[in-house]
Coordinates of C-alpha atoms in Angstrom, one line a residue:
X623 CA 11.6 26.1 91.9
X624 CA 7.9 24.3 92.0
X625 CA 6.6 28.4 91.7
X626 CA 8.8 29.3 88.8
X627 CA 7.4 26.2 87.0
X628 CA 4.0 26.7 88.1
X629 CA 4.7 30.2 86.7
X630 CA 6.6 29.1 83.1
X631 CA 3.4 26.5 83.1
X632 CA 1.0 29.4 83.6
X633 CA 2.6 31.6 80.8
X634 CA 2.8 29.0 78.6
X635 CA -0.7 27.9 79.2
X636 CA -2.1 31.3 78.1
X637 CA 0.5 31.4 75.0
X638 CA -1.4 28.4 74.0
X639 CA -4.8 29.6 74.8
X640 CA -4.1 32.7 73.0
X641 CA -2.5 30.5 70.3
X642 CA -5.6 28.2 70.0
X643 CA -7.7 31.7 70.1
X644 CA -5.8 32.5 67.7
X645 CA -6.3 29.5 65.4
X646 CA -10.0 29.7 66.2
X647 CA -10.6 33.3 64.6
X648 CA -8.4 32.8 61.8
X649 CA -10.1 29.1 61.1
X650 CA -13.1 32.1 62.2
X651 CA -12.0 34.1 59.0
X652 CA -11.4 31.3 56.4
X653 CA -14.3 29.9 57.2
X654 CA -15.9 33.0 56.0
X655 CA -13.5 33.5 53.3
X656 CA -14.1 30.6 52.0
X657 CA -18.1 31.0 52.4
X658 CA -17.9 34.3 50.9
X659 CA -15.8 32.8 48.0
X660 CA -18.2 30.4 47.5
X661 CA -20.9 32.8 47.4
X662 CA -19.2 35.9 45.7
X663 CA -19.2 36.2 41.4
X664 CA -15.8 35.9 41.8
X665 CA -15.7 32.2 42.7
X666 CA -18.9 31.6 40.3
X667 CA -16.8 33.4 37.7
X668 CA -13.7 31.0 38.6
X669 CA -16.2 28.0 38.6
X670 CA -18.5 29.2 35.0
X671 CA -14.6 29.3 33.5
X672 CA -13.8 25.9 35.1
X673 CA -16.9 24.9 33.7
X674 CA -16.9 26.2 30.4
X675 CA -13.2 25.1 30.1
X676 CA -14.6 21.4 30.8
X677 CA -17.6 21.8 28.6
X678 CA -14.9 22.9 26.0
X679 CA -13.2 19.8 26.4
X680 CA -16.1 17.8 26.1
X681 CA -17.5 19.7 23.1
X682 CA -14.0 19.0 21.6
X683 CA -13.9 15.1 22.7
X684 CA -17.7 14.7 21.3
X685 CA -16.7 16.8 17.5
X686 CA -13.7 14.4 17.6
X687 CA -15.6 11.0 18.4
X688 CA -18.1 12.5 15.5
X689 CA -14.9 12.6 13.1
X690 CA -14.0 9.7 14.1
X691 CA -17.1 8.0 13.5
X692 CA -17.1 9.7 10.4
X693 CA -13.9 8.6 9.7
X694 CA -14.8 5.2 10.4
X695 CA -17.7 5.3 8.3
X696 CA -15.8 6.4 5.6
X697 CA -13.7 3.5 5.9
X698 CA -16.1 1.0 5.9
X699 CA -17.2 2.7 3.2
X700 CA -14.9 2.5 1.2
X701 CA -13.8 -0.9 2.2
X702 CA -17.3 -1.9 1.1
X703 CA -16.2 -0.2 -2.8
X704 CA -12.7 -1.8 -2.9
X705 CA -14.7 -5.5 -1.8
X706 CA -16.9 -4.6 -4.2
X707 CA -14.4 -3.5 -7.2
X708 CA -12.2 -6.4 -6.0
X709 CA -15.3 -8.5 -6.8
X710 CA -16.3 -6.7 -9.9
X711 CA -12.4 -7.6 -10.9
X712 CA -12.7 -11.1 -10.2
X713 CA -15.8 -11.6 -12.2
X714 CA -14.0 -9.6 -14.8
X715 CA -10.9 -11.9 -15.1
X716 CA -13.8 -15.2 -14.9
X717 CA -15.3 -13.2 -18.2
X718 CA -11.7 -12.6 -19.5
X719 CA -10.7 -16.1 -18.3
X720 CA -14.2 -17.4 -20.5
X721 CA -13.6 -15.4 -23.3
X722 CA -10.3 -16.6 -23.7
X723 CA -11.4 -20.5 -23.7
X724 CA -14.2 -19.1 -26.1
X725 CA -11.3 -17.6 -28.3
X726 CA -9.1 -20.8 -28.1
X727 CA -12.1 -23.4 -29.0
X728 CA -13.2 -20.6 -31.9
X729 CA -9.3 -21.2 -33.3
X730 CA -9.6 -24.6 -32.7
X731 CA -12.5 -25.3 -34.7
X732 CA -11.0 -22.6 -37.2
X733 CA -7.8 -25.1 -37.4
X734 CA -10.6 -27.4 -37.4
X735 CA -12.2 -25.9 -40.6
X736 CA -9.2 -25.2 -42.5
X737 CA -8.2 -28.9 -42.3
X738 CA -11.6 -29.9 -43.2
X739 CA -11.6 -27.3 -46.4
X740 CA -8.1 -28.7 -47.2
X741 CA -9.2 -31.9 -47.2
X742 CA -12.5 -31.3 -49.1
X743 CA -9.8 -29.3 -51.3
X744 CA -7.8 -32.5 -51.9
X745 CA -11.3 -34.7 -52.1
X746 CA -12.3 -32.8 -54.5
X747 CA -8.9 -32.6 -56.4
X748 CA -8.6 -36.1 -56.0
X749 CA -12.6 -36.8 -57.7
X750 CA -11.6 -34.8 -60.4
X751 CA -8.7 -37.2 -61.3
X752 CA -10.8 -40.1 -60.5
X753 CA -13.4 -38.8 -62.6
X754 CA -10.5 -38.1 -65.6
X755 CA -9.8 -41.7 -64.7
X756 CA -13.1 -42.7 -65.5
X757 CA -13.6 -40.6 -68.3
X758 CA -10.6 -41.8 -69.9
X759 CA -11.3 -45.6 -69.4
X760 CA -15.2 -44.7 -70.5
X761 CA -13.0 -43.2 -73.7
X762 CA -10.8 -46.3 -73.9
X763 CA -13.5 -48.7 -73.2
X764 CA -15.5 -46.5 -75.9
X765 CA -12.8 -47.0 -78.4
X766 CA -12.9 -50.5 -78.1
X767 CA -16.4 -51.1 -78.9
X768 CA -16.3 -49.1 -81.4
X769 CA -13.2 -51.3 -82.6
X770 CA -15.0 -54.4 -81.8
X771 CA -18.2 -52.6 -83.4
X772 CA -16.0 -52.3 -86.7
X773 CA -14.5 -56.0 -86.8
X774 CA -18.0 -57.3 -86.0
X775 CA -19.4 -55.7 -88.8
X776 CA -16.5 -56.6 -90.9
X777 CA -16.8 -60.0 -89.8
X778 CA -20.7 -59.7 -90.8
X779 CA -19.9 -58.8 -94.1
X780 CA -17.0 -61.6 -94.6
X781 CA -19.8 -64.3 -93.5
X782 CA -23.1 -64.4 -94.9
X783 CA -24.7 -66.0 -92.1
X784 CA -23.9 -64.7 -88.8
X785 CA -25.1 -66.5 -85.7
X786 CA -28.0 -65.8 -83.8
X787 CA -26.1 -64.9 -80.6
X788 CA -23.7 -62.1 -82.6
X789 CA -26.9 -60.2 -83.7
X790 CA -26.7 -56.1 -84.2
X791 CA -29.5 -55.6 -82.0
X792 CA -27.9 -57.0 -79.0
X793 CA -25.0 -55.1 -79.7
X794 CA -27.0 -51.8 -79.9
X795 CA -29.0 -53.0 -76.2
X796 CA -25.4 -53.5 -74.9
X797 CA -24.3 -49.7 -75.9
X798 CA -27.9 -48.5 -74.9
X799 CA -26.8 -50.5 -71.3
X800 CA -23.0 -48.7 -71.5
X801 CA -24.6 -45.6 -72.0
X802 CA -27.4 -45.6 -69.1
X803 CA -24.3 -47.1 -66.7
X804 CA -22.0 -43.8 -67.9
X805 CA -25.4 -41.6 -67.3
X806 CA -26.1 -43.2 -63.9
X807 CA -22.6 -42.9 -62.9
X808 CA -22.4 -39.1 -64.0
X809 CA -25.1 -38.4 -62.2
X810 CA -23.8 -40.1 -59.0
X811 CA -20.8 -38.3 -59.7
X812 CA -22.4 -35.0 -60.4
X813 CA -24.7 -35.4 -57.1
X814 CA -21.1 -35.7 -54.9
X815 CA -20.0 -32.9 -56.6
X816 CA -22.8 -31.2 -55.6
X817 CA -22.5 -32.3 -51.8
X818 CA -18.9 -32.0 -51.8
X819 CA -19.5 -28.2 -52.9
X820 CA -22.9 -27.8 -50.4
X821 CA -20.2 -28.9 -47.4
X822 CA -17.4 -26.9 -48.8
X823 CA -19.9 -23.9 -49.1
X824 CA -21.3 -24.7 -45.3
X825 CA -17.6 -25.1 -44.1
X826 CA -16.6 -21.4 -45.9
X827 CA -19.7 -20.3 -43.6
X828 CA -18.5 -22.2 -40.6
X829 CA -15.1 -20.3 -41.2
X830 CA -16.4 -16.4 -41.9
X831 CA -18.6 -17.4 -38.4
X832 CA -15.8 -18.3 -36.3
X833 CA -13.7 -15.7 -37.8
X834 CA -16.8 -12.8 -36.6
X835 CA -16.8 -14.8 -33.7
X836 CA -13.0 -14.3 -33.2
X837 CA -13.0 -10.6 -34.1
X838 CA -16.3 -10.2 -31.5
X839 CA -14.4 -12.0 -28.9
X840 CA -11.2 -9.5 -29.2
X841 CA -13.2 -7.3 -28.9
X842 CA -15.4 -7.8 -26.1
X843 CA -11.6 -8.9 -24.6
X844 CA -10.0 -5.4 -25.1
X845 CA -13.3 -3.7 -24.2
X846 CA -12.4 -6.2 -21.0
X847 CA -8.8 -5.1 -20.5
X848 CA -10.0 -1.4 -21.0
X849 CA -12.6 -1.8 -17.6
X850 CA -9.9 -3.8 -15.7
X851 CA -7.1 -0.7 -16.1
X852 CA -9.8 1.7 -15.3
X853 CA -11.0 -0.4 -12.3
X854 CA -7.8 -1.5 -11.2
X855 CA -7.1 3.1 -11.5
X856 CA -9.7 3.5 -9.1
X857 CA -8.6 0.5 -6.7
X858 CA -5.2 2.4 -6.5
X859 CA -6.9 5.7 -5.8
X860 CA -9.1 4.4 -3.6
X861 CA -6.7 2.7 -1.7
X862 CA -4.7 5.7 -1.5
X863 CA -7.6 8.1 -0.3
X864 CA -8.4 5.8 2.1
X865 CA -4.7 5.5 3.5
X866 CA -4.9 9.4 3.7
X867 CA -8.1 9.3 5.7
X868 CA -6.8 7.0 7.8
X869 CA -3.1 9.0 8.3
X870 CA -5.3 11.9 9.3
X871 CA -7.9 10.3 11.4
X872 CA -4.9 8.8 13.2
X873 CA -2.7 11.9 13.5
X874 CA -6.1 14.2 14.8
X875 CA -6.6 11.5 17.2
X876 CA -3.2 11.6 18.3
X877 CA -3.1 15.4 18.7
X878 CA -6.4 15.2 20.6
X879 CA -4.9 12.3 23.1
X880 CA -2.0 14.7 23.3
X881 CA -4.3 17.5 24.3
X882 CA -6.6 15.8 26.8
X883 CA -3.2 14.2 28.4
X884 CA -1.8 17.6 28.9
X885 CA -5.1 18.5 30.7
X886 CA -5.4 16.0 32.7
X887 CA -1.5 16.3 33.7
X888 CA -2.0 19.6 34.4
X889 CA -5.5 19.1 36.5
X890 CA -3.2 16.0 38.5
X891 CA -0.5 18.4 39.0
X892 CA -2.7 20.9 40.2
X893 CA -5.0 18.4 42.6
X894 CA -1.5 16.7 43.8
X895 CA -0.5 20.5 44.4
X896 CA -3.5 21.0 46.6
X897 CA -3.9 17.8 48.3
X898 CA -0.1 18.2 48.7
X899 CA -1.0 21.6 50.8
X900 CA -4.0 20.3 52.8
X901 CA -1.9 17.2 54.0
X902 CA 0.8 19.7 54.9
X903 CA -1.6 22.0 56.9
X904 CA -3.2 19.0 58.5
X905 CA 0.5 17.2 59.7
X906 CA 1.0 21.2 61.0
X907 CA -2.2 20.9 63.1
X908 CA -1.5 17.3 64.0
X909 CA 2.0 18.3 65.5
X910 CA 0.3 21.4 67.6
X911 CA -2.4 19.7 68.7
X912 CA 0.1 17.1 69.9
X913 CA 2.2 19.6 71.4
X914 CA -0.5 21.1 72.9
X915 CA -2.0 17.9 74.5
X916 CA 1.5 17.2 76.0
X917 CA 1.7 20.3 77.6
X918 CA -1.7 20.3 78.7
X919 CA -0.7 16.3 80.3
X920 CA 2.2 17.7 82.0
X921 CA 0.4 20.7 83.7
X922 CA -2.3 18.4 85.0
X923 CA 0.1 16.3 86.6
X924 CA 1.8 19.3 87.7
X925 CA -1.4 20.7 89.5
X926 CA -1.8 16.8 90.7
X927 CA 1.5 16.8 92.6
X928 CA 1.2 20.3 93.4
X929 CA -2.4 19.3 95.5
X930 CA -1.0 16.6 96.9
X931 CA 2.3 18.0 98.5
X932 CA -0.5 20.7 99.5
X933 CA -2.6 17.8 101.1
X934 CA 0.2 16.4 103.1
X935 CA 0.9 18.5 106.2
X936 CA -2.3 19.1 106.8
X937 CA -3.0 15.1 106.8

């Protein structure tokens, strides 16, 4: 029995040599494969594509971080417009908001004019009947002299001797007097005439200026409203080229992602493929060697017991 195992031991010992021979020349034969692979244009063909694939990519990852630096530029850019139209708006509606308090103080002093040429209007209206007043009393007061004039006279020629203090010349100093009082007070009346109609003639230029003023200020306000429409039109197209940019810049960015995901799926899937096989080849390897160490244990202790029960009868 110890001879047949000696003898399955011995056959099984030069299956495994052969076996690790074995290995050796085909480790032997990759080896050079793989050396020759490295060296033949076949693997620098396989590695220039690699490369050139990769240098692809990267080409393509720079031209997109260009666009989208380009893109981004854009968008400040026009932020910077809309900022500045937004501005451009606001000082627009201050200017509207001014000329609008400009056009209500011009119709206030308008209203302001009007009520001062209707009452120079009923002044004037209401001199005139003073002055028909006065001219009628001067006419009245006239009349009387005259009357008195007449019974003084009369009264002269009834009495001989008229007293000192009912003389004609003092009644002829007392018309002279009458008369330089009605000169004095149609002069007065004539110089606030005058004034009345200087002030009426400044307030008619007060009014024709306020209105000019008016008409300047509609205007200048529609001229107003016309730049706020257009500006407010190229807000709104502004805005809406810039939400396009921004749709596109997003989707390209999402279709590269998409693109350099896939390729570096696929390269994972490909390395996990790999590594997957070299761990597989290495636990193959690990479990002969193994093997092989076990057998080579248990022939050694074999040939041990095999020299010692050898030893023993001659001891």
């Amino acid at each position: 029995e110890e001879s047949l195992q000696m003898w399955d031991l011995n056959k099984r010992l030069e299956a495994y040599l052969a076996r690790v021979k074995f290995l050796e020349e085909e480790n032997e034969v990759l080896r050079a494969e793989i050396q020759s692979t490295k060296s033949s244009p076949a693997g620098d063909s396989w590695r220039v594509k690699y490369e050139e694939e990769l240098r692809a990519l990267r080409d393509a990852l720079d031209h997109a971080f260009r666009e989208k630096c380009t893109a981004e530029l854009a968008r400040d850019n026009l932020y910077e417009e809309v900022q500045q139209v937004k501005s451009r708006c606001q000082k627009e509606q201050a200017a509207r908001e001014e000329a609008k308090k400009q056009l209500s103080l011009s119709r206030k002093e308008l209203e302001e004019e009007r009520r001062a040429q209707i009452w120079l209007k009923e002044r004037a209206v209401q001199l005139e009947k003073e002055v028909e007043a006065l001219l009628e009393v001067h006419e009245e007061e006239k009349a009387g002299l005259d009357q008195e004039i007449a019974s003084f006279s009369h009264s002269l020629e009834n009495f001989r001797c008229a007293p000192v203090a009912f003389q004609p010349v003092e009644v002829e100093d007392y018309s002279k007097r009458l008369s330089e009082i009605w000169k004095g007070a149609v002069e007065t009346y004539k110089a606030e005439v005058s004034q009345l109609e200087g002030s009426l003639c400044q307030a008619k230029e007060n009014l024709w200026k306020a209105v000019e003023d008016n008409q300047q200020s509609q205007l200048q306000l529609q001229h107003l409203e016309k730049d706020l429409a257009g500006l407010k039109a190229r807000k709104e197209m502004l805005e809406e080229s810039l939400a396009q940019q921004w749709q596109e810049q997003r989707g390209e960015a999402e279709k590269f992602q998409a693109l350099a995901m896939e390729a570096l799926e696929q390269e994972q899937q490909s390395l996990r493929a790999q590594i997957a096989r070299v761990l597989e080849d290495r636990q193959q390897l690990m479990h002969l060697k193994m093997s092989l160490s076990l057998e080579v244990a248990t022939y050694r202790t074999l040939l041990e017991a095999e020299s010692t029960r050898l030893q023993m009868p001659a001891g």
